[in-house]
């Protein structure tokens, strides 16, 4: 019976943001990709579903690497936008161009969803949706899918959007899927003296430097960025920039995780600053921002899968995604838990 329920449930998803219009590619793969807008759905359950999260990840990786400028990138952008629309959000794609670390011009597509609350005060939740280019990957490039670093963060916030669709929120919810985060050079993951972030976080830098006019009316009181939360053995320590610039928010994240019995993967061990999309949000947008990221303090590493052939669907786990959804859901549906008053 459980198997039948899961099959029916996944089938229902296929009729929503998963349903697509088949499009035949020309050999040069330069056709414009067209997908049907998704239909609204009935009231979603409050509990996050591992089956749905896995499905969201699979829908991304089956398209190929989501590298800016590729057909897979274009298809996935529209699919993510459709999903946000399905889950009751006004949707936008902020389009622009920027230089990568090699000096090449790359397209930037930041995907934005807004669900208006009772207040113009808002929270911004973010994750990068691009995947690292294959030529920057170690090992067997054909096995690399960006399932953990990229797709898992997207799946987490899509699931949050799904289960919160019918919540009567005080706060306005803004979800931003940042593009071109993972195009940086080498293994430099700390801030350089030039403050150029060594080619990382192109999309979030573009977002902050070209802040969308339709978001100006909202007072964004804090932001949370999630990354690599689909690691097989998730560990989410306290990151330095988050602690220094959003101490109350970081403390509340840990407090809620403790209340929900989610420690681990949320732990109180501190680590240094990590370059991620919360850095431009903190220093350019001037928004208190926290980072939830998988990092193994004892190994001083993001995990055995990081930027190599092991980042694939076989090594993905929904455990950390579910824990993250539960914490974020408590924050956005119970604003007093954030430590802010309204």
CSV table of C-alpha atoms in Angstrom, one decimal:
chain,number,residue,atom,x,y,z
A,1,UNK,CA,0.0,0.0,0.0
A,2,UNK,CA,2.8,2.4,0.9
A,3,UNK,CA,4.4,1.8,-2.5
A,4,UNK,CA,1.1,2.5,-4.2
A,5,UNK,CA,0.7,5.8,-2.3
A,6,UNK,CA,4.2,6.9,-3.2
A,7,UNK,CA,3.6,6.0,-6.9
A,8,UNK,CA,0.4,8.0,-6.9
A,9,UNK,CA,2.0,10.9,-5.2
A,10,UNK,CA,4.9,11.1,-7.6
A,11,UNK,CA,2.4,10.8,-10.5
A,12,UNK,CA,0.5,13.8,-9.1
A,13,UNK,CA,3.8,15.8,-9.1
A,14,UNK,CA,4.2,14.9,-12.7
A,15,UNK,CA,0.9,16.7,-13.4
A,16,UNK,CA,2.1,19.8,-11.7
A,17,UNK,CA,5.5,21.5,-12.0
A,18,UNK,CA,7.0,18.3,-13.4
A,19,UNK,CA,4.8,18.3,-16.5
A,20,UNK,CA,6.6,19.6,-19.6
A,21,UNK,CA,5.9,20.1,-23.2
A,22,UNK,CA,8.2,17.8,-25.2
A,23,UNK,CA,10.4,19.9,-27.5
A,24,UNK,CA,12.6,18.4,-30.2
A,25,UNK,CA,16.1,19.9,-30.3
A,26,UNK,CA,17.9,20.7,-33.5
A,27,UNK,CA,21.4,19.3,-33.8
A,28,UNK,CA,22.9,22.6,-32.7
A,29,UNK,CA,20.8,22.5,-29.6
A,30,UNK,CA,20.1,26.3,-29.9
A,31,UNK,CA,16.3,26.1,-30.0
A,32,UNK,CA,14.4,28.1,-27.4
A,33,UNK,CA,13.1,25.7,-24.8
A,34,UNK,CA,9.3,26.0,-24.1
A,35,UNK,CA,7.5,24.4,-21.2
A,36,UNK,CA,3.9,24.6,-20.1
A,37,UNK,CA,3.1,26.7,-17.1
A,38,UNK,CA,2.1,24.4,-14.2
A,39,UNK,CA,-1.3,24.2,-12.6
A,40,UNK,CA,-2.1,25.1,-9.0
A,41,UNK,CA,-2.3,22.2,-6.6
A,42,UNK,CA,-4.4,21.3,-3.6
A,43,UNK,CA,-3.3,22.0,-0.1
A,44,UNK,CA,0.1,20.5,0.5
A,45,UNK,CA,1.1,18.5,3.6
A,46,UNK,CA,3.2,20.3,6.2
A,47,UNK,CA,5.7,17.5,6.6
A,48,UNK,CA,8.5,17.5,4.0
A,49,UNK,CA,8.7,14.4,1.8
A,50,UNK,CA,12.0,12.7,1.0
A,51,UNK,CA,10.3,11.3,-2.1
A,52,UNK,CA,9.5,14.7,-3.4
A,53,UNK,CA,12.9,16.1,-2.6
A,54,UNK,CA,14.6,13.2,-4.4
A,55,UNK,CA,12.2,13.8,-7.3
A,56,UNK,CA,13.2,17.4,-7.5
A,57,UNK,CA,16.9,16.5,-7.6
A,58,UNK,CA,16.4,13.9,-10.3
A,59,UNK,CA,14.5,16.4,-12.5
A,60,UNK,CA,17.5,18.6,-12.4
A,61,UNK,CA,20.3,16.2,-12.9
A,62,UNK,CA,18.5,14.3,-15.7
A,63,UNK,CA,18.8,17.4,-17.9
A,64,UNK,CA,22.6,17.5,-17.6
A,65,UNK,CA,24.9,20.0,-16.0
A,66,UNK,CA,23.2,23.4,-15.5
A,67,UNK,CA,26.2,25.5,-16.7
A,68,UNK,CA,25.3,29.0,-17.8
A,69,UNK,CA,24.9,29.3,-21.5
A,70,UNK,CA,23.9,25.6,-22.1
A,71,UNK,CA,20.6,24.1,-23.2
A,72,UNK,CA,20.3,22.3,-19.9
A,73,UNK,CA,20.7,25.6,-18.1
A,74,UNK,CA,17.8,27.2,-20.1
A,75,UNK,CA,15.5,24.2,-19.6
A,76,UNK,CA,16.1,24.0,-15.9
A,77,UNK,CA,15.6,27.8,-15.4
A,78,UNK,CA,12.1,27.6,-16.8
A,79,UNK,CA,11.3,24.4,-14.9
A,80,UNK,CA,12.3,26.0,-11.6
A,81,UNK,CA,10.2,29.1,-12.4
A,82,UNK,CA,7.2,26.9,-13.2
A,83,UNK,CA,7.6,25.1,-9.9
A,84,UNK,CA,7.6,28.3,-7.9
A,85,UNK,CA,4.5,29.5,-9.8
A,86,UNK,CA,2.8,26.2,-9.0
A,87,UNK,CA,3.4,26.7,-5.3
A,88,UNK,CA,1.7,30.1,-5.2
A,89,UNK,CA,4.6,32.4,-5.8
A,90,UNK,CA,4.9,35.4,-8.2
A,91,UNK,CA,7.9,34.5,-10.4
A,92,UNK,CA,10.6,36.5,-12.2
A,93,UNK,CA,13.9,35.7,-13.9
A,94,UNK,CA,16.5,38.4,-13.5
A,95,UNK,CA,18.6,38.2,-16.6
A,96,UNK,CA,22.0,39.8,-17.2
A,97,UNK,CA,25.6,39.1,-18.2
A,98,UNK,CA,28.8,39.0,-16.2
A,99,UNK,CA,32.4,38.0,-16.6
A,100,UNK,CA,33.7,34.7,-15.2
A,101,UNK,CA,37.2,34.2,-13.8
A,102,UNK,CA,38.6,33.5,-17.3
A,103,UNK,CA,37.3,36.9,-18.5
A,104,UNK,CA,34.5,35.3,-20.6
A,105,UNK,CA,31.0,36.8,-20.6
A,106,UNK,CA,28.4,34.4,-19.2
A,107,UNK,CA,24.6,34.8,-19.0
A,108,UNK,CA,23.2,35.2,-15.5
A,109,UNK,CA,19.6,34.0,-14.7
A,110,UNK,CA,18.6,34.6,-11.1
A,111,UNK,CA,15.2,32.9,-10.5
A,112,UNK,CA,13.0,34.8,-8.0
A,113,UNK,CA,9.8,33.8,-6.3
A,114,UNK,CA,7.7,36.1,-4.1
A,115,UNK,CA,4.8,35.1,-1.9
A,116,UNK,CA,3.2,38.1,-0.3
A,117,UNK,CA,2.5,37.9,3.4
A,118,UNK,CA,0.5,40.2,5.7
A,119,UNK,CA,3.5,42.4,6.1
A,120,UNK,CA,6.0,44.1,3.7
A,121,UNK,CA,8.7,42.7,6.0
A,122,UNK,CA,10.3,39.8,4.2
A,123,UNK,CA,12.7,37.0,4.6
A,124,UNK,CA,15.0,35.9,1.7
A,125,UNK,CA,16.0,32.3,1.2
A,126,UNK,CA,18.6,31.5,-1.4
A,127,UNK,CA,20.5,28.6,-3.0
A,128,UNK,CA,22.6,28.4,-6.1
A,129,UNK,CA,21.0,26.4,-9.0
A,130,UNK,CA,23.9,26.2,-11.4
A,131,UNK,CA,26.4,23.3,-11.5
A,132,UNK,CA,30.1,23.5,-11.8
A,133,UNK,CA,31.5,23.2,-15.3
A,134,UNK,CA,32.8,19.7,-16.1
A,135,UNK,CA,36.2,21.0,-17.1
A,136,UNK,CA,36.7,22.1,-13.5
A,137,UNK,CA,35.8,18.7,-12.1
A,138,UNK,CA,38.2,16.1,-10.8
A,139,UNK,CA,38.0,12.5,-11.8
A,140,UNK,CA,35.5,10.9,-14.2
A,141,UNK,CA,33.7,14.0,-15.6
A,142,UNK,CA,30.9,11.8,-17.0
A,143,UNK,CA,29.8,10.7,-13.5
A,144,UNK,CA,29.6,14.3,-12.2
A,145,UNK,CA,26.0,15.6,-11.9
A,146,UNK,CA,26.0,18.3,-9.3
A,147,UNK,CA,23.3,16.5,-7.4
A,148,UNK,CA,24.6,17.6,-4.0
A,149,UNK,CA,26.3,20.9,-4.8
A,150,UNK,CA,23.6,22.7,-6.6
A,151,UNK,CA,20.5,20.5,-7.1
A,152,UNK,CA,20.0,19.6,-3.4
A,153,UNK,CA,19.8,23.3,-2.3
A,154,UNK,CA,17.2,23.9,-5.1
A,155,UNK,CA,15.2,20.8,-4.1
A,156,UNK,CA,15.2,21.9,-0.4
A,157,UNK,CA,13.8,25.4,-1.1
A,158,UNK,CA,11.3,24.0,-3.7
A,159,UNK,CA,10.0,21.6,-1.0
A,160,UNK,CA,9.8,24.4,1.5
A,161,UNK,CA,7.8,26.4,-1.0
A,162,UNK,CA,5.5,23.5,-1.6
A,163,UNK,CA,4.7,22.7,2.0
A,164,UNK,CA,4.3,26.4,2.9
A,165,UNK,CA,2.0,27.2,0.0
A,166,UNK,CA,-1.1,27.5,2.2
A,167,UNK,CA,0.5,29.0,5.3
A,168,UNK,CA,-1.0,32.2,6.6
A,169,UNK,CA,2.3,34.0,6.9
A,170,UNK,CA,3.0,37.4,8.6
A,171,UNK,CA,6.2,37.7,6.6
A,172,UNK,CA,6.6,38.0,2.8
A,173,UNK,CA,8.7,35.1,1.5
A,174,UNK,CA,11.3,35.7,-1.2
A,175,UNK,CA,13.1,32.8,-2.7
A,176,UNK,CA,16.1,33.4,-5.0
A,177,UNK,CA,17.9,30.8,-6.9
A,178,UNK,CA,21.2,32.4,-7.7
A,179,UNK,CA,23.0,31.6,-10.9
A,180,UNK,CA,26.7,31.1,-11.6
A,181,UNK,CA,27.8,30.6,-8.0
A,182,UNK,CA,30.1,27.7,-8.8
A,183,UNK,CA,32.4,29.1,-11.5
A,184,UNK,CA,35.2,30.2,-9.3
A,185,UNK,CA,38.8,29.2,-9.7
A,186,UNK,CA,40.9,26.5,-8.0
A,187,UNK,CA,40.4,25.6,-4.4
A,188,UNK,CA,40.2,29.2,-3.1
A,189,UNK,CA,37.1,29.3,-1.0
A,190,UNK,CA,38.0,32.3,1.3
A,191,UNK,CA,37.7,36.0,0.5
A,192,UNK,CA,40.6,37.4,-1.4
A,193,UNK,CA,42.2,40.8,-0.7
A,194,UNK,CA,40.8,42.1,-4.0
A,195,UNK,CA,37.3,41.2,-2.7
A,196,UNK,CA,36.4,39.7,-6.1
A,197,UNK,CA,35.6,36.4,-4.4
A,198,UNK,CA,38.0,34.7,-6.9
A,199,UNK,CA,35.2,34.2,-9.5
A,200,UNK,CA,32.6,32.7,-7.1
A,201,UNK,CA,29.1,33.9,-6.5
A,202,UNK,CA,28.6,35.7,-9.8
A,203,UNK,CA,24.8,35.5,-9.7
A,204,UNK,CA,24.4,36.8,-6.1
A,205,UNK,CA,26.8,39.6,-6.8
A,206,UNK,CA,24.8,40.6,-9.9
A,207,UNK,CA,21.6,40.4,-7.8
A,208,UNK,CA,22.9,42.8,-5.2
A,209,UNK,CA,24.6,45.2,-7.6
A,210,UNK,CA,21.4,45.3,-9.8
A,211,UNK,CA,18.8,44.9,-7.0
A,212,UNK,CA,15.4,44.1,-8.6
A,213,UNK,CA,13.2,47.2,-8.5
A,214,UNK,CA,10.1,45.1,-7.6
A,215,UNK,CA,11.8,44.0,-4.4
A,216,UNK,CA,12.6,47.5,-3.1
A,217,UNK,CA,9.2,47.9,-1.4
A,218,UNK,CA,10.0,45.0,0.9
A,219,UNK,CA,12.1,45.3,4.1
A,220,UNK,CA,14.2,42.2,4.0
A,221,UNK,CA,15.0,41.6,7.7
A,222,UNK,CA,17.3,38.6,7.1
A,223,UNK,CA,18.5,36.1,4.6
A,224,UNK,CA,19.4,32.4,4.7
A,225,UNK,CA,21.4,30.6,2.1
A,226,UNK,CA,21.6,26.8,1.8
A,227,UNK,CA,24.2,24.8,0.0
A,228,UNK,CA,25.2,21.1,-0.3
A,229,UNK,CA,22.5,20.1,2.3
A,230,UNK,CA,22.0,16.9,0.4
A,231,UNK,CA,25.3,15.4,1.5
A,232,UNK,CA,25.2,11.7,2.4
A,233,UNK,CA,26.3,12.4,6.1
A,234,UNK,CA,25.2,16.0,6.6
A,235,UNK,CA,27.0,18.3,9.1
A,236,UNK,CA,26.0,22.0,9.3
A,237,UNK,CA,28.5,23.9,11.5
A,238,UNK,CA,28.4,27.6,12.4
A,239,UNK,CA,30.1,29.7,9.7
A,240,UNK,CA,32.1,32.8,10.7
A,241,UNK,CA,30.5,35.5,8.6
A,242,UNK,CA,27.1,34.3,9.6
A,243,UNK,CA,28.0,34.5,13.3
A,244,UNK,CA,29.6,37.9,13.0
A,245,UNK,CA,26.9,39.6,10.9
A,246,UNK,CA,23.7,37.7,11.8
A,247,UNK,CA,24.4,36.4,15.3
A,248,UNK,CA,20.8,36.5,16.5
A,249,UNK,CA,19.6,34.7,13.4
A,250,UNK,CA,22.4,32.1,13.6
A,251,UNK,CA,21.6,31.4,17.2
A,252,UNK,CA,17.9,31.0,16.5
A,253,UNK,CA,18.6,28.5,13.7
A,254,UNK,CA,20.6,26.4,16.2
A,255,UNK,CA,17.9,26.8,18.9
A,256,UNK,CA,15.1,25.7,16.6
A,257,UNK,CA,17.2,22.7,15.4
A,258,UNK,CA,17.7,21.7,19.0
A,259,UNK,CA,14.0,22.0,19.7
A,260,UNK,CA,13.2,19.8,16.7
A,261,UNK,CA,15.8,17.2,17.6
A,262,UNK,CA,17.9,18.1,14.5
A,263,UNK,CA,21.3,18.4,16.3
A,264,UNK,CA,23.0,16.9,14.3
A,265,UNK,CA,23.1,17.7,11.4
A,266,UNK,CA,23.0,21.2,12.9
A,267,UNK,CA,26.0,21.5,15.3
A,268,UNK,CA,27.5,24.4,17.3
A,269,UNK,CA,31.1,23.9,16.2
A,270,UNK,CA,32.5,27.0,14.5
A,271,UNK,CA,34.3,27.2,11.2
A,272,UNK,CA,35.9,30.1,9.2
A,273,UNK,CA,34.3,32.2,6.5
A,274,UNK,CA,33.1,30.3,3.5
A,275,UNK,CA,32.6,32.0,0.1
A,276,UNK,CA,29.0,31.5,-0.8
A,277,UNK,CA,26.0,33.6,-1.8
A,278,UNK,CA,25.5,35.0,1.7
A,279,UNK,CA,28.7,37.1,1.3
A,280,UNK,CA,27.3,39.5,-1.3
A,281,UNK,CA,24.0,39.6,0.6
A,282,UNK,CA,25.8,40.6,3.7
A,283,UNK,CA,28.3,43.1,2.4
A,284,UNK,CA,26.7,44.5,-0.7
A,285,UNK,CA,22.9,44.2,0.0
A,286,UNK,CA,23.5,44.9,3.7
A,287,UNK,CA,21.2,42.1,4.8
A,288,UNK,CA,22.0,40.0,7.9
A,289,UNK,CA,22.6,36.6,6.2
A,290,UNK,CA,23.3,33.2,7.5
A,291,UNK,CA,24.7,30.2,5.7
A,292,UNK,CA,23.6,26.6,6.1
A,293,UNK,CA,26.2,24.5,4.4
A,294,UNK,CA,27.7,21.0,4.7
A,295,UNK,CA,31.2,21.1,6.0
A,296,UNK,CA,33.2,18.6,8.0
A,297,UNK,CA,35.2,20.5,10.6
A,298,UNK,CA,37.5,17.6,11.5
A,299,UNK,CA,38.5,17.1,7.9
A,300,UNK,CA,38.4,20.8,7.0
A,301,UNK,CA,36.5,19.8,3.9
A,302,UNK,CA,33.0,20.0,2.3
A,303,UNK,CA,32.9,16.2,1.8
A,304,UNK,CA,34.3,13.5,-0.4
A,305,UNK,CA,31.9,14.5,-3.2
A,306,UNK,CA,33.0,18.1,-3.5
A,307,UNK,CA,33.8,19.2,-7.1
A,308,UNK,CA,34.5,15.7,-8.3
A,309,UNK,CA,32.9,12.6,-9.8
A,310,UNK,CA,31.2,11.6,-6.6
A,311,UNK,CA,28.7,14.4,-6.7
A,312,UNK,CA,25.9,12.4,-8.3
A,313,UNK,CA,22.5,11.0,-7.5
A,314,UNK,CA,23.9,7.8,-6.0
A,315,UNK,CA,25.6,9.8,-3.2
A,316,UNK,CA,22.7,12.2,-2.6
A,317,UNK,CA,20.7,11.9,0.7
A,318,UNK,CA,17.5,13.8,1.5
A,319,UNK,CA,18.2,13.7,5.3
A,320,UNK,CA,19.9,17.1,5.5
A,321,UNK,CA,17.4,18.6,3.1
A,322,UNK,CA,14.5,17.5,5.3
A,323,UNK,CA,16.2,18.9,8.5
A,324,UNK,CA,16.8,22.2,6.7
A,325,UNK,CA,13.2,22.4,5.5
A,326,UNK,CA,11.9,21.8,9.0
A,327,UNK,CA,14.1,24.6,10.5
A,328,UNK,CA,13.2,27.1,7.8
A,329,UNK,CA,9.5,26.3,7.9
A,330,UNK,CA,9.5,27.0,11.7
A,331,UNK,CA,11.3,30.3,11.0
A,332,UNK,CA,9.0,31.6,8.3
A,333,UNK,CA,5.7,30.4,9.8
A,334,UNK,CA,6.4,31.4,13.4
A,335,UNK,CA,8.2,34.8,12.9
A,336,UNK,CA,8.7,35.2,16.7
A,337,UNK,CA,11.2,32.3,16.5
A,338,UNK,CA,13.5,34.5,14.3
A,339,UNK,CA,14.1,36.9,17.2
A,340,UNK,CA,12.5,39.8,15.4
A,341,UNK,CA,9.3,41.7,16.4
A,342,UNK,CA,6.7,43.0,13.9
